[in-house]
mmCIF file of C-alpha atoms in Angstrom:
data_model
loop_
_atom_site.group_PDB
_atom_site.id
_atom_site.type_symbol
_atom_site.label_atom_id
_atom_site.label_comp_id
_atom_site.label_asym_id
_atom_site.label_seq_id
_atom_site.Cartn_x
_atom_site.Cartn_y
_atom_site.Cartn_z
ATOM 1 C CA UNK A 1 -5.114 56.024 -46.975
ATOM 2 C CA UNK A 2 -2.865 52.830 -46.998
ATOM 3 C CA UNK A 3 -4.572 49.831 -45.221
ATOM 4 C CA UNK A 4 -4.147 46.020 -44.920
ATOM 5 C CA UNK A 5 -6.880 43.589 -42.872
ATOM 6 C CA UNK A 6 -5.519 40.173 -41.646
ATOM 7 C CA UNK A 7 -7.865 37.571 -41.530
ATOM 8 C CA UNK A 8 -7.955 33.566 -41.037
ATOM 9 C CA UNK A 9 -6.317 33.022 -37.696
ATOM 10 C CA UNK A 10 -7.885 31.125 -35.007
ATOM 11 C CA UNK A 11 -7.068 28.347 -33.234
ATOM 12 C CA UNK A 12 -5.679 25.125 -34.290
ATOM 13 C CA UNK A 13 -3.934 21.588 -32.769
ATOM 14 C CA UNK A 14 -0.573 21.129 -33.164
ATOM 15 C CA UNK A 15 0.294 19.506 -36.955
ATOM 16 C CA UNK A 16 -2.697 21.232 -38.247
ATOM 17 C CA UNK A 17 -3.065 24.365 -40.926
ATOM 18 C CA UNK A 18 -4.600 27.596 -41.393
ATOM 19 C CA UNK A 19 -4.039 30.309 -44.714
ATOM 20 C CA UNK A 20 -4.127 33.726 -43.381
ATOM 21 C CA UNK A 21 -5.017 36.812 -45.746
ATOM 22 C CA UNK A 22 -4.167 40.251 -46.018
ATOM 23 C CA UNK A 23 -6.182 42.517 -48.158
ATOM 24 C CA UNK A 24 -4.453 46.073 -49.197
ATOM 25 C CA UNK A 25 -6.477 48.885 -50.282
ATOM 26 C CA UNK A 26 -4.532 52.542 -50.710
ATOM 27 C CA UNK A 27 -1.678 52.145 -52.175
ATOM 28 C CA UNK A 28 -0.251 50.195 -55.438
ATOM 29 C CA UNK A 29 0.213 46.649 -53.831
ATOM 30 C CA UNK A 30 1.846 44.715 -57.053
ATOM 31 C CA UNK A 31 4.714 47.520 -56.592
ATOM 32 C CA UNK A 32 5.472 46.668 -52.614
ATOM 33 C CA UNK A 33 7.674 44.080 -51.283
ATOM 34 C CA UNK A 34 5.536 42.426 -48.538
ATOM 35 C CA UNK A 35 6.395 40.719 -45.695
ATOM 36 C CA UNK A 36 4.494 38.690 -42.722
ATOM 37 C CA UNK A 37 5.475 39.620 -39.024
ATOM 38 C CA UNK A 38 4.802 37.782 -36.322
ATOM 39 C CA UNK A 39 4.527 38.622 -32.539
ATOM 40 C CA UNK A 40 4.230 35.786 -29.826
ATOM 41 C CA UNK A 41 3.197 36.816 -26.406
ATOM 42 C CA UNK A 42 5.571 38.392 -24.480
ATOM 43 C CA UNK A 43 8.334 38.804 -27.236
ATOM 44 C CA UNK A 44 9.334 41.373 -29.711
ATOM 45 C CA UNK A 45 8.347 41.206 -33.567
ATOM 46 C CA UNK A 46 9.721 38.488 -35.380
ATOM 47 C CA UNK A 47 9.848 38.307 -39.435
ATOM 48 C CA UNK A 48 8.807 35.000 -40.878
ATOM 49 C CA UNK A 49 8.749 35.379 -44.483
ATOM 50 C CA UNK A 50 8.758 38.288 -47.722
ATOM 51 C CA UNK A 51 7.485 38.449 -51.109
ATOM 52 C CA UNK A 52 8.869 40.797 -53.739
ATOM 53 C CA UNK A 53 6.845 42.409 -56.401
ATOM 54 C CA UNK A 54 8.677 39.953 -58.500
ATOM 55 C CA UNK A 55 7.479 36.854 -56.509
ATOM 56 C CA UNK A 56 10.448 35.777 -55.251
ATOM 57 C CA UNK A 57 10.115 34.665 -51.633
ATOM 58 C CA UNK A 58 12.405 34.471 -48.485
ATOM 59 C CA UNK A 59 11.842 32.748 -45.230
ATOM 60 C CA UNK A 60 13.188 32.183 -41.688
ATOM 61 C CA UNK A 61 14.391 29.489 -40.944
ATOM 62 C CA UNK A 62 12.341 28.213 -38.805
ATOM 63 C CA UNK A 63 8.884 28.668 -40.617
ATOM 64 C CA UNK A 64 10.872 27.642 -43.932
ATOM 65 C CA UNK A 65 9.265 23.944 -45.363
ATOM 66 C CA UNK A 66 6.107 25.058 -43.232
ATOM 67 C CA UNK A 67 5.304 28.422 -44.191
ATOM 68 C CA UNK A 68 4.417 29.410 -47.616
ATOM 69 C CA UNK A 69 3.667 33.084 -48.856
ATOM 70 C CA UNK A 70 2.175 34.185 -51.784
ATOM 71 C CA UNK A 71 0.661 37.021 -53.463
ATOM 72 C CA UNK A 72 -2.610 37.608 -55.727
ATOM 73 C CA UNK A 73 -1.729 41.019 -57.209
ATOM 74 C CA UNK A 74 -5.227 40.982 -59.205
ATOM 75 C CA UNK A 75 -6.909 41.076 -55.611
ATOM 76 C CA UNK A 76 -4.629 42.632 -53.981
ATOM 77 C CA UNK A 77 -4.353 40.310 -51.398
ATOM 78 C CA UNK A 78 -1.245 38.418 -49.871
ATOM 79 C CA UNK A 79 -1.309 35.292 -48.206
ATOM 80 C CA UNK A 80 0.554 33.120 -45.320
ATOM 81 C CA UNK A 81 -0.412 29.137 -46.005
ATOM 82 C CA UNK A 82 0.877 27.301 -42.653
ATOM 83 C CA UNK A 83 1.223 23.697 -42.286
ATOM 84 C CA UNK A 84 2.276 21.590 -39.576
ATOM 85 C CA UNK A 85 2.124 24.058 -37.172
ATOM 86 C CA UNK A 86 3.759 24.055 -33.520
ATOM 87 C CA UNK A 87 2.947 25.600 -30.625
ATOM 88 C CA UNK A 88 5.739 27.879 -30.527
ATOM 89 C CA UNK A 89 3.740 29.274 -34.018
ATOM 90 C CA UNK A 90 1.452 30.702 -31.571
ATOM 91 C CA UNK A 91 1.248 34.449 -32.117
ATOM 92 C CA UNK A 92 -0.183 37.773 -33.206
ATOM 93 C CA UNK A 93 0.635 37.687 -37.207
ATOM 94 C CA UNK A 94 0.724 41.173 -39.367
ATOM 95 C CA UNK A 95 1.190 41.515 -42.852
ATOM 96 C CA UNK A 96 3.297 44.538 -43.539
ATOM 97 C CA UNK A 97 5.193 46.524 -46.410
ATOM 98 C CA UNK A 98 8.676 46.063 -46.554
ATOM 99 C CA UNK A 99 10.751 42.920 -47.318
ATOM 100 C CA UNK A 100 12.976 43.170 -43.279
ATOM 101 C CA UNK A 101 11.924 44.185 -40.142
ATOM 102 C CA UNK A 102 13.553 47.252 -39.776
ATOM 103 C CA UNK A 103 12.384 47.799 -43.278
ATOM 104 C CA UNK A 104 8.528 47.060 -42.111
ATOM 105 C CA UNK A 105 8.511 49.536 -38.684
ATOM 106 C CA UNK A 106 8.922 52.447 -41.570
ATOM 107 C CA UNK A 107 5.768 51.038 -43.455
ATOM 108 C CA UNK A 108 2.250 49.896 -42.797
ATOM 109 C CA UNK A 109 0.900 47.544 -40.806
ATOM 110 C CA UNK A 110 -2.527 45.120 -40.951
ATOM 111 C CA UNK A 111 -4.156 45.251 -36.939
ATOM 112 C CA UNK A 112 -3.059 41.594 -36.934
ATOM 113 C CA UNK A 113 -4.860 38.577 -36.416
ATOM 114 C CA UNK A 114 -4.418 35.968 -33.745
ATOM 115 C CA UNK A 115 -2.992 32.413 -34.432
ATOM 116 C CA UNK A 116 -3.102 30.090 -31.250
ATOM 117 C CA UNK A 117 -1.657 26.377 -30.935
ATOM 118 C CA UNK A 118 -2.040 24.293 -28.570
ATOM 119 C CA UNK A 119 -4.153 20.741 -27.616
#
């Protein structure tokens, strides 16, 4: 059975950082586009940022400079490094399968883990 565990969120002051993981058991990870998803309270899902199985990467625009994502393929783990974070970063994040949105509601999803900014 497919599964993916967020960790690292917590709370942070504006400016600051935090590296979120995402460790995938069930399924061949190196093989899976991967994508984080974020979901700020009372909003829809919002894509942030995808990693192939090559290692190329793709961001929004907004997280883009800020936001990097990486993969360890050995561990099977995927990663979200934020820096200077806002308080409009404040969310739920989820790592996913799938390199688009539409592309990640057909795959699987982490439980998510909870980033909050504010002073």
């Amino acid at each position: 059975e497919a599964q993916l565990v967020e960790s690292g969120g917590g709370w942070v002051q504006p400016g600051g950082s935090l590296r979120l993981s995402c460790a995938a058991s069930g399924f061949t990870f190196g093989t899976y586009a991967m994508s984080w998803i974020r979901r700020a309270p009372g909003k829809g899902p919002e894509w942030i940022a995808n990693i192939n199985s090559g290692g190329n990467t793709y961001y929004k625009q907004s997280v883009k400079d800020r936001f990097t994502i990486s993969r360890d393929n050995a561990k099977n783990t995927l990663y979200l490094q934020m820096n200077s974070l806002k308080p409009e970063d404040t969310a739920d994040y989820y790592c996913t399968t799938g390199s688009s949105l539409p592309d990640s509601l057909r795959g699987y999803w982490g439980q998510g883990t909870q980033v909050t900014v504010s002073s």
